[in-house]
Amino acid sequence: MTGLGAERIQVGAGGRLVVDGVDCTAQSGTVTAVIGPNGAGKSTLLRALAAVSRPDSGTVRYGDQDAFALPRRQRARLAALVEQDATTELDLTVADSVALGRLPHEGLWGADLAERDRVVTESLEAVGMVAFADRRVTSLSGGERQRALLAKALAQATPLLLLDEPTNHLDIAAQLATLALLRSMAASGTTVLAALHDLGHAAAYSDSVLVLAGGRVVAAGPTQEVLVPDLIRRVYGVDAVVLTHPGTGRPVLALSEPAPVPTR
């Protein structure tokens, strides 16, 4: 199991700081939700944490290892990133696309094809995409492609899984199935860090949250301690009532626009 730690991450673009001095910690075997309004810097931060793009300054550590000091192949065995709206023009079947997730684990002399096929099938089963194995990725809908990307990350079999809006394009049933899968993976020891647009999903499925606004950390900590009405109103400009789900005991958010201030 490998946790994630980052300090003073800073990323600039277009003459402004998109991510400004962010610290982040994700414990092994937990789900951490990265939340914040549009333009808060969530996607940029995730790419830095996944070591896909190097920040202008700051450090990212996987366990006790400097992520950017690791060889690319070794890094790919430790962390996988599922980006939102990732596109490809490669004319691959879904199964072949998912199999690419096995490359960091395969030797110079070729792959164990039986092992690869087993992992690919299990990954497709986990996201409900076995029936799509022979379809071309370019023929998939947005939601189907999103699930195929998640299957590829599962095939990569990393102790760290980072996801940018993993429920993007999915219908309600697929959203809930995906979030339940992430919780199951965390229960098995995977460290999951996911940028989520839906506050209700963050409340129901995460152990901790990192709240961004304007590229900076507004709050961080256990979900039930951080997602409180004052914080939600301050960051999102909406009123919130925090309830308790009768079945799960998890927070449930009821959101509404704030009442207009009377004018005289």
PDB file of C-alpha atoms in Angstrom:
ATOM      1  CA  MET A   1       0.000   0.000   0.000  1.00  0.00           C
ATOM      2  CA  THR A   2       1.235   3.469  -0.899  1.00  0.00           C
ATOM      3  CA  GLY A   3      -0.068   6.794   0.320  1.00  0.00           C
ATOM      4  CA  LEU A   4       0.431  10.108  -1.419  1.00  0.00           C
ATOM      5  CA  GLY A   5       1.888  13.328  -0.090  1.00  0.00           C
ATOM      6  CA  ALA A   6       2.500  16.647  -1.833  1.00  0.00           C
ATOM      7  CA  GLU A   7       3.851  19.949  -0.589  1.00  0.00           C
ATOM      8  CA  ARG A   8       3.707  23.465  -1.994  1.00  0.00           C
ATOM      9  CA  ILE A   9       2.557  22.458  -5.482  1.00  0.00           C
ATOM     10  CA  GLN A  10       2.564  25.477  -7.760  1.00  0.00           C
ATOM     11  CA  VAL A  11       1.561  25.533 -11.426  1.00  0.00           C
ATOM     12  CA  GLY A  12       1.269  28.629 -13.573  1.00  0.00           C
ATOM     13  CA  ALA A  13      -0.389  29.097 -16.961  1.00  0.00           C
ATOM     14  CA  GLY A  14      -1.204  32.143 -19.014  1.00  0.00           C
ATOM     15  CA  GLY A  15       0.505  34.490 -16.612  1.00  0.00           C
ATOM     16  CA  ARG A  16      -1.451  33.364 -13.554  1.00  0.00           C
ATOM     17  CA  LEU A  17      -1.162  30.704 -10.868  1.00  0.00           C
ATOM     18  CA  VAL A  18      -3.606  27.881 -11.549  1.00  0.00           C
ATOM     19  CA  VAL A  19      -2.401  25.942  -8.502  1.00  0.00           C
ATOM     20  CA  ASP A  20      -0.913  28.086  -5.770  1.00  0.00           C
ATOM     21  CA  GLY A  21       1.075  26.390  -3.000  1.00  0.00           C
ATOM     22  CA  VAL A  22      -1.150  23.361  -2.492  1.00  0.00           C
ATOM     23  CA  ASP A  23      -0.373  20.724   0.151  1.00  0.00           C
ATOM     24  CA  CYS A  24      -2.154  17.390  -0.187  1.00  0.00           C
ATOM     25  CA  THR A  25      -2.134  14.099   1.704  1.00  0.00           C
ATOM     26  CA  ALA A  26      -4.028  10.915   0.832  1.00  0.00           C
ATOM     27  CA  GLN A  27      -3.788   7.950   3.161  1.00  0.00           C
ATOM     28  CA  SER A  28      -3.525   4.355   1.985  1.00  0.00           C
ATOM     29  CA  GLY A  29      -6.858   2.602   1.712  1.00  0.00           C
ATOM     30  CA  THR A  30      -8.977   5.762   1.617  1.00  0.00           C
ATOM     31  CA  VAL A  31     -10.968   7.805  -0.888  1.00  0.00           C
ATOM     32  CA  THR A  32     -10.037  11.489  -0.987  1.00  0.00           C
ATOM     33  CA  ALA A  33     -12.298  13.825  -2.961  1.00  0.00           C
ATOM     34  CA  VAL A  34     -10.840  16.954  -4.530  1.00  0.00           C
ATOM     35  CA  ILE A  35     -13.669  19.447  -4.827  1.00  0.00           C
ATOM     36  CA  GLY A  36     -14.140  23.083  -5.721  1.00  0.00           C
ATOM     37  CA  PRO A  37     -15.932  25.294  -8.243  1.00  0.00           C
ATOM     38  CA  ASN A  38     -15.060  25.384 -11.927  1.00  0.00           C
ATOM     39  CA  GLY A  39     -11.597  26.802 -12.503  1.00  0.00           C
ATOM     40  CA  ALA A  40     -10.411  25.963  -8.998  1.00  0.00           C
ATOM     41  CA  GLY A  41      -7.404  24.029 -10.326  1.00  0.00           C
ATOM     42  CA  LYS A  42      -8.581  20.466  -9.678  1.00  0.00           C
ATOM     43  CA  SER A  43      -7.544  18.953 -13.023  1.00  0.00           C
ATOM     44  CA  THR A  44      -4.186  20.736 -13.034  1.00  0.00           C
ATOM     45  CA  LEU A  45      -3.463  19.540  -9.506  1.00  0.00           C
ATOM     46  CA  LEU A  46      -4.345  15.936 -10.349  1.00  0.00           C
ATOM     47  CA  ARG A  47      -1.994  15.925 -13.343  1.00  0.00           C
ATOM     48  CA  ALA A  48       0.806  17.141 -11.093  1.00  0.00           C
ATOM     49  CA  LEU A  49       0.006  14.573  -8.395  1.00  0.00           C
ATOM     50  CA  ALA A  50      -0.017  11.823 -11.016  1.00  0.00           C
ATOM     51  CA  ALA A  51       3.382  13.103 -12.248  1.00  0.00           C
ATOM     52  CA  VAL A  52       1.932  13.440 -15.737  1.00  0.00           C
ATOM     53  CA  SER A  53       3.032  17.068 -15.803  1.00  0.00           C
ATOM     54  CA  ARG A  54       5.756  18.552 -13.633  1.00  0.00           C
ATOM     55  CA  PRO A  55       4.693  21.483 -11.444  1.00  0.00           C
ATOM     56  CA  ASP A  56       6.679  24.713 -11.471  1.00  0.00           C
ATOM     57  CA  SER A  57       7.621  23.986  -7.867  1.00  0.00           C
ATOM     58  CA  GLY A  58       6.768  21.635  -5.034  1.00  0.00           C
ATOM     59  CA  THR A  59       7.220  17.949  -4.275  1.00  0.00           C
ATOM     60  CA  VAL A  60       5.079  14.854  -4.830  1.00  0.00           C
ATOM     61  CA  ARG A  61       5.820  11.650  -2.949  1.00  0.00           C
ATOM     62  CA  TYR A  62       4.429   8.156  -3.375  1.00  0.00           C
ATOM     63  CA  GLY A  63       5.044   6.640   0.013  1.00  0.00           C
ATOM     64  CA  ASP A  64       8.603   7.740   0.758  1.00  0.00           C
ATOM     65  CA  GLN A  65       9.643   8.069  -2.903  1.00  0.00           C
ATOM     66  CA  ASP A  66       9.952  11.275  -4.908  1.00  0.00           C
ATOM     67  CA  ALA A  67       7.526  10.719  -7.793  1.00  0.00           C
ATOM     68  CA  PHE A  68       9.531  12.779 -10.285  1.00  0.00           C
ATOM     69  CA  ALA A  69      12.797  11.037  -9.421  1.00  0.00           C
ATOM     70  CA  LEU A  70      11.360   7.631 -10.351  1.00  0.00           C
ATOM     71  CA  PRO A  71      11.894   6.104 -13.802  1.00  0.00           C
ATOM     72  CA  ARG A  72       8.752   6.465 -15.886  1.00  0.00           C
ATOM     73  CA  ARG A  73       8.082   2.718 -15.939  1.00  0.00           C
ATOM     74  CA  GLN A  74       8.387   2.404 -12.177  1.00  0.00           C
ATOM     75  CA  ARG A  75       6.147   5.436 -11.680  1.00  0.00           C
ATOM     76  CA  ALA A  76       3.524   3.828 -13.911  1.00  0.00           C
ATOM     77  CA  ARG A  77       3.507   0.819 -11.621  1.00  0.00           C
ATOM     78  CA  LEU A  78       2.673   3.048  -8.671  1.00  0.00           C
ATOM     79  CA  ALA A  79       0.126   5.573  -9.960  1.00  0.00           C
ATOM     80  CA  ALA A  80      -2.562   5.588 -12.651  1.00  0.00           C
ATOM     81  CA  LEU A  81      -4.520   8.627 -13.830  1.00  0.00           C
ATOM     82  CA  VAL A  82      -7.972   8.581 -15.414  1.00  0.00           C
ATOM     83  CA  GLU A  83      -8.501  11.930 -17.102  1.00  0.00           C
ATOM     84  CA  GLN A  84     -11.873  13.341 -18.040  1.00  0.00           C
ATOM     85  CA  ASP A  85     -12.799  13.571 -21.704  1.00  0.00           C
ATOM     86  CA  ALA A  86      -9.589  11.836 -22.793  1.00  0.00           C
ATOM     87  CA  THR A  87      -9.801  11.166 -26.518  1.00  0.00           C
ATOM     88  CA  THR A  88      -7.897   8.885 -28.831  1.00  0.00           C
ATOM     89  CA  GLU A  89      -7.753   8.414 -32.559  1.00  0.00           C
ATOM     90  CA  LEU A  90      -6.076   5.009 -32.250  1.00  0.00           C
ATOM     91  CA  ASP A  91      -8.163   2.368 -33.997  1.00  0.00           C
ATOM     92  CA  LEU A  92      -8.094  -0.103 -31.106  1.00  0.00           C
ATOM     93  CA  THR A  93     -10.667  -2.436 -29.687  1.00  0.00           C
ATOM     94  CA  VAL A  94     -11.721  -1.802 -26.107  1.00  0.00           C
ATOM     95  CA  ALA A  95      -9.867  -4.930 -24.978  1.00  0.00           C
ATOM     96  CA  ASP A  96      -6.659  -3.844 -26.723  1.00  0.00           C
ATOM     97  CA  SER A  97      -6.957  -0.372 -25.209  1.00  0.00           C
ATOM     98  CA  VAL A  98      -7.376  -1.811 -21.714  1.00  0.00           C
ATOM     99  CA  ALA A  99      -4.410  -4.123 -22.330  1.00  0.00           C
ATOM    100  CA  LEU A 100      -2.187  -1.046 -22.688  1.00  0.00           C
ATOM    101  CA  GLY A 101      -2.538  -0.688 -18.935  1.00  0.00           C
ATOM    102  CA  ARG A 102      -0.436  -3.830 -18.540  1.00  0.00           C
ATOM    103  CA  LEU A 103       2.629  -2.416 -20.340  1.00  0.00           C
ATOM    104  CA  PRO A 104       4.429  -1.177 -17.185  1.00  0.00           C
ATOM    105  CA  HIS A 105       4.301  -4.722 -15.782  1.00  0.00           C
ATOM    106  CA  GLU A 106       5.491  -6.590 -18.872  1.00  0.00           C
ATOM    107  CA  GLY A 107       9.087  -7.551 -19.468  1.00  0.00           C
ATOM    108  CA  LEU A 108      11.378  -6.803 -22.378  1.00  0.00           C
ATOM    109  CA  TRP A 109      10.886 -10.313 -23.739  1.00  0.00           C
ATOM    110  CA  GLY A 110       7.138 -10.030 -24.124  1.00  0.00           C
ATOM    111  CA  ALA A 111       4.033 -10.503 -22.064  1.00  0.00           C
ATOM    112  CA  ASP A 112       2.379 -13.415 -20.342  1.00  0.00           C
ATOM    113  CA  LEU A 113      -0.619 -13.392 -22.659  1.00  0.00           C
ATOM    114  CA  ALA A 114      -2.778 -15.547 -20.412  1.00  0.00           C
ATOM    115  CA  GLU A 115      -2.134 -13.220 -17.476  1.00  0.00           C
ATOM    116  CA  ARG A 116      -2.794 -10.175 -19.632  1.00  0.00           C
ATOM    117  CA  ASP A 117      -6.088 -11.600 -20.880  1.00  0.00           C
ATOM    118  CA  ARG A 118      -7.148 -12.475 -17.336  1.00  0.00           C
ATOM    119  CA  VAL A 119      -6.457  -8.968 -16.033  1.00  0.00           C
ATOM    120  CA  VAL A 120      -8.147  -7.317 -19.015  1.00  0.00           C
ATOM    121  CA  THR A 121     -11.269  -9.446 -18.578  1.00  0.00           C
ATOM    122  CA  GLU A 122     -11.422  -8.773 -14.834  1.00  0.00           C
ATOM    123  CA  SER A 123     -10.979  -5.044 -15.417  1.00  0.00           C
ATOM    124  CA  LEU A 124     -13.759  -4.975 -17.998  1.00  0.00           C
ATOM    125  CA  GLU A 125     -16.013  -6.966 -15.688  1.00  0.00           C
ATOM    126  CA  ALA A 126     -15.393  -4.487 -12.876  1.00  0.00           C
ATOM    127  CA  VAL A 127     -16.736  -1.593 -14.961  1.00  0.00           C
ATOM    128  CA  GLY A 128     -19.492  -3.550 -16.738  1.00  0.00           C
ATOM    129  CA  MET A 129     -17.845  -3.432 -20.167  1.00  0.00           C
ATOM    130  CA  VAL A 130     -17.196  -7.088 -21.058  1.00  0.00           C
ATOM    131  CA  ALA A 131     -19.791  -6.947 -23.824  1.00  0.00           C
ATOM    132  CA  PHE A 132     -17.860  -4.071 -25.403  1.00  0.00           C
ATOM    133  CA  ALA A 133     -14.483  -5.858 -25.536  1.00  0.00           C
ATOM    134  CA  ASP A 134     -14.445  -6.173 -29.338  1.00  0.00           C
ATOM    135  CA  ARG A 135     -15.912  -2.738 -30.050  1.00  0.00           C
ATOM    136  CA  ARG A 136     -13.682   0.031 -31.391  1.00  0.00           C
ATOM    137  CA  VAL A 137     -12.923   2.700 -28.818  1.00  0.00           C
ATOM    138  CA  THR A 138     -13.687   5.390 -31.377  1.00  0.00           C
ATOM    139  CA  SER A 139     -17.255   4.037 -31.696  1.00  0.00           C
ATOM    140  CA  LEU A 140     -18.084   4.376 -27.991  1.00  0.00           C
ATOM    141  CA  SER A 141     -20.322   6.955 -26.403  1.00  0.00           C
ATOM    142  CA  GLY A 142     -18.833   9.360 -23.865  1.00  0.00           C
ATOM    143  CA  GLY A 143     -19.979   7.268 -20.907  1.00  0.00           C
ATOM    144  CA  GLU A 144     -18.771   4.019 -22.449  1.00  0.00           C
ATOM    145  CA  ARG A 145     -15.398   5.546 -23.188  1.00  0.00           C
ATOM    146  CA  GLN A 146     -15.159   6.794 -19.607  1.00  0.00           C
ATOM    147  CA  ARG A 147     -15.697   3.277 -18.300  1.00  0.00           C
ATOM    148  CA  ALA A 148     -13.137   1.888 -20.755  1.00  0.00           C
ATOM    149  CA  LEU A 149     -10.580   4.398 -19.465  1.00  0.00           C
ATOM    150  CA  LEU A 150     -11.289   3.302 -15.901  1.00  0.00           C
ATOM    151  CA  ALA A 151     -10.844  -0.340 -16.937  1.00  0.00           C
ATOM    152  CA  LYS A 152      -7.453   0.516 -18.421  1.00  0.00           C
ATOM    153  CA  ALA A 153      -6.402   2.123 -15.128  1.00  0.00           C
ATOM    154  CA  LEU A 154      -7.612  -0.941 -13.215  1.00  0.00           C
ATOM    155  CA  ALA A 155      -5.520  -3.155 -15.497  1.00  0.00           C
ATOM    156  CA  GLN A 156      -2.516  -1.017 -14.599  1.00  0.00           C
ATOM    157  CA  ALA A 157      -2.954  -2.384 -11.051  1.00  0.00           C
ATOM    158  CA  THR A 158      -1.377   0.502  -9.174  1.00  0.00           C
ATOM    159  CA  PRO A 159      -1.594   1.193  -5.430  1.00  0.00           C
ATOM    160  CA  LEU A 160      -2.480   4.820  -6.264  1.00  0.00           C
ATOM    161  CA  LEU A 161      -5.458   5.691  -8.451  1.00  0.00           C
ATOM    162  CA  LEU A 162      -6.163   9.300  -9.429  1.00  0.00           C
ATOM    163  CA  LEU A 163      -9.337  10.204 -11.298  1.00  0.00           C
ATOM    164  CA  ASP A 164     -10.540  13.457 -12.815  1.00  0.00           C
ATOM    165  CA  GLU A 165     -14.353  13.523 -12.767  1.00  0.00           C
ATOM    166  CA  PRO A 166     -14.736   9.722 -13.014  1.00  0.00           C
ATOM    167  CA  THR A 167     -18.547   9.975 -13.234  1.00  0.00           C
ATOM    168  CA  ASN A 168     -18.407  12.346 -16.207  1.00  0.00           C
ATOM    169  CA  HIS A 169     -20.866  11.328 -18.990  1.00  0.00           C
ATOM    170  CA  LEU A 170     -22.223   8.405 -16.936  1.00  0.00           C
ATOM    171  CA  ASP A 171     -25.888   7.778 -16.218  1.00  0.00           C
ATOM    172  CA  ILE A 172     -27.012   7.596 -12.604  1.00  0.00           C
ATOM    173  CA  ALA A 173     -26.671   3.818 -12.260  1.00  0.00           C
ATOM    174  CA  ALA A 174     -23.180   3.844 -13.758  1.00  0.00           C
ATOM    175  CA  GLN A 175     -22.165   6.780 -11.559  1.00  0.00           C
ATOM    176  CA  LEU A 176     -23.168   4.941  -8.397  1.00  0.00           C
ATOM    177  CA  ALA A 177     -21.549   1.698  -9.586  1.00  0.00           C
ATOM    178  CA  THR A 178     -18.294   3.549 -10.309  1.00  0.00           C
ATOM    179  CA  LEU A 179     -18.242   5.254  -6.920  1.00  0.00           C
ATOM    180  CA  ALA A 180     -19.020   1.957  -5.160  1.00  0.00           C
ATOM    181  CA  LEU A 181     -16.123   0.363  -7.077  1.00  0.00           C
ATOM    182  CA  LEU A 182     -13.758   3.090  -5.867  1.00  0.00           C
ATOM    183  CA  ARG A 183     -14.859   2.505  -2.281  1.00  0.00           C
ATOM    184  CA  SER A 184     -14.329  -1.227  -2.715  1.00  0.00           C
ATOM    185  CA  MET A 185     -10.837  -0.629  -4.080  1.00  0.00           C
ATOM    186  CA  ALA A 186      -9.998   1.602  -1.140  1.00  0.00           C
ATOM    187  CA  ALA A 187     -11.232  -1.090   1.241  1.00  0.00           C
ATOM    188  CA  SER A 188      -8.730  -3.437  -0.446  1.00  0.00           C
ATOM    189  CA  GLY A 189      -5.871  -1.003   0.160  1.00  0.00           C
ATOM    190  CA  THR A 190      -5.814   1.235  -2.923  1.00  0.00           C
ATOM    191  CA  THR A 191      -5.291   4.950  -2.333  1.00  0.00           C
ATOM    192  CA  VAL A 192      -7.964   6.756  -4.349  1.00  0.00           C
ATOM    193  CA  LEU A 193      -7.891  10.480  -5.117  1.00  0.00           C
ATOM    194  CA  ALA A 194     -10.769  11.751  -7.248  1.00  0.00           C
ATOM    195  CA  ALA A 195     -11.811  15.190  -8.434  1.00  0.00           C
ATOM    196  CA  LEU A 196     -15.589  15.275  -8.073  1.00  0.00           C
ATOM    197  CA  HIS A 197     -18.027  17.853  -9.358  1.00  0.00           C
ATOM    198  CA  ASP A 198     -20.996  16.527  -7.384  1.00  0.00           C
ATOM    199  CA  LEU A 199     -20.869  17.488  -3.702  1.00  0.00           C
ATOM    200  CA  GLY A 200     -23.390  14.792  -2.907  1.00  0.00           C
ATOM    201  CA  HIS A 201     -21.056  12.146  -4.284  1.00  0.00           C
ATOM    202  CA  ALA A 202     -18.152  13.558  -2.292  1.00  0.00           C
ATOM    203  CA  ALA A 203     -20.242  13.507   0.884  1.00  0.00           C
ATOM    204  CA  ALA A 204     -21.493   9.964   0.342  1.00  0.00           C
ATOM    205  CA  TYR A 205     -18.346   8.208  -0.861  1.00  0.00           C
ATOM    206  CA  SER A 206     -15.192   9.958   0.356  1.00  0.00           C
ATOM    207  CA  ASP A 207     -13.284   9.597   3.602  1.00  0.00           C
ATOM    208  CA  SER A 208     -11.690  13.032   3.319  1.00  0.00           C
ATOM    209  CA  VAL A 209     -11.938  16.082   1.100  1.00  0.00           C
ATOM    210  CA  LEU A 210      -9.547  18.679  -0.237  1.00  0.00           C
ATOM    211  CA  VAL A 211     -11.398  21.894  -1.089  1.00  0.00           C
ATOM    212  CA  LEU A 212      -9.867  24.199  -3.697  1.00  0.00           C
ATOM    213  CA  ALA A 213     -10.867  27.713  -4.714  1.00  0.00           C
ATOM    214  CA  GLY A 214      -8.787  29.984  -6.903  1.00  0.00           C
ATOM    215  CA  GLY A 215      -5.986  27.431  -6.958  1.00  0.00           C
ATOM    216  CA  ARG A 216      -5.577  27.404  -3.182  1.00  0.00           C
ATOM    217  CA  VAL A 217      -6.628  25.025  -0.427  1.00  0.00           C
ATOM    218  CA  VAL A 218      -9.646  26.394   1.410  1.00  0.00           C
ATOM    219  CA  ALA A 219     -10.099  23.395   3.696  1.00  0.00           C
ATOM    220  CA  ALA A 220      -8.958  19.804   4.051  1.00  0.00           C
ATOM    221  CA  GLY A 221      -9.798  16.961   6.394  1.00  0.00           C
ATOM    222  CA  PRO A 222     -12.401  14.292   7.169  1.00  0.00           C
ATOM    223  CA  THR A 223     -15.443  14.668   4.943  1.00  0.00           C
ATOM    224  CA  GLN A 224     -17.999  15.045   7.710  1.00  0.00           C
ATOM    225  CA  GLU A 225     -15.920  17.722   9.422  1.00  0.00           C
ATOM    226  CA  VAL A 226     -15.187  19.762   6.297  1.00  0.00           C
ATOM    227  CA  LEU A 227     -18.430  19.604   4.288  1.00  0.00           C
ATOM    228  CA  VAL A 228     -20.452  21.850   6.561  1.00  0.00           C
ATOM    229  CA  PRO A 229     -22.957  24.558   5.562  1.00  0.00           C
ATOM    230  CA  ASP A 230     -20.635  27.509   6.255  1.00  0.00           C
ATOM    231  CA  LEU A 231     -17.868  26.099   4.043  1.00  0.00           C
ATOM    232  CA  ILE A 232     -20.265  25.200   1.224  1.00  0.00           C
ATOM    233  CA  ARG A 233     -21.839  28.646   1.222  1.00  0.00           C
ATOM    234  CA  ARG A 234     -18.443  30.370   1.287  1.00  0.00           C
ATOM    235  CA  VAL A 235     -16.966  28.327  -1.582  1.00  0.00           C
ATOM    236  CA  TYR A 236     -20.001  27.625  -3.760  1.00  0.00           C
ATOM    237  CA  GLY A 237     -22.389  30.416  -2.869  1.00  0.00           C
ATOM    238  CA  VAL A 238     -25.269  28.060  -2.066  1.00  0.00           C
ATOM    239  CA  ASP A 239     -27.088  27.135   1.120  1.00  0.00           C
ATOM    240  CA  ALA A 240     -26.776  23.568   2.382  1.00  0.00           C
ATOM    241  CA  VAL A 241     -28.523  21.390   4.903  1.00  0.00           C
ATOM    242  CA  VAL A 242     -26.494  18.346   5.948  1.00  0.00           C
ATOM    243  CA  LEU A 243     -28.632  15.305   6.700  1.00  0.00           C
ATOM    244  CA  THR A 244     -27.770  11.716   7.548  1.00  0.00           C
ATOM    245  CA  HIS A 245     -28.641   8.860   5.223  1.00  0.00           C
ATOM    246  CA  PRO A 246     -30.836   6.412   7.183  1.00  0.00           C
ATOM    247  CA  GLY A 247     -29.178   3.378   5.602  1.00  0.00           C
ATOM    248  CA  THR A 248     -25.505   4.259   5.332  1.00  0.00           C
ATOM    249  CA  GLY A 249     -25.096   6.873   8.053  1.00  0.00           C
ATOM    250  CA  ARG A 250     -23.219   9.018   5.517  1.00  0.00           C
ATOM    251  CA  PRO A 251     -23.912  12.722   4.981  1.00  0.00           C
ATOM    252  CA  VAL A 252     -26.597  13.738   2.511  1.00  0.00           C
ATOM    253  CA  LEU A 253     -26.619  17.315   1.228  1.00  0.00           C
ATOM    254  CA  ALA A 254     -29.715  19.326   0.387  1.00  0.00           C
ATOM    255  CA  LEU A 255     -28.627  22.375  -1.611  1.00  0.00           C
ATOM    256  CA  SER A 256     -30.500  25.527  -2.548  1.00  0.00           C
ATOM    257  CA  GLU A 257     -29.829  29.025  -3.751  1.00  0.00           C
ATOM    258  CA  PRO A 258     -29.477  31.486  -0.881  1.00  0.00           C
ATOM    259  CA  ALA A 259     -32.511  33.629  -0.210  1.00  0.00           C
ATOM    260  CA  PRO A 260     -32.205  37.060  -1.795  1.00  0.00           C
ATOM    261  CA  VAL A 261     -31.296  39.919   0.501  1.00  0.00           C
ATOM    262  CA  PRO A 262     -34.296  42.266   0.852  1.00  0.00           C
ATOM    263  CA  THR A 263     -33.783  45.700  -0.603  1.00  0.00           C
ATOM    264  CA  ARG A 264     -35.376  48.869   0.666  1.00  0.00           C
TER     265      ARG A 264
END
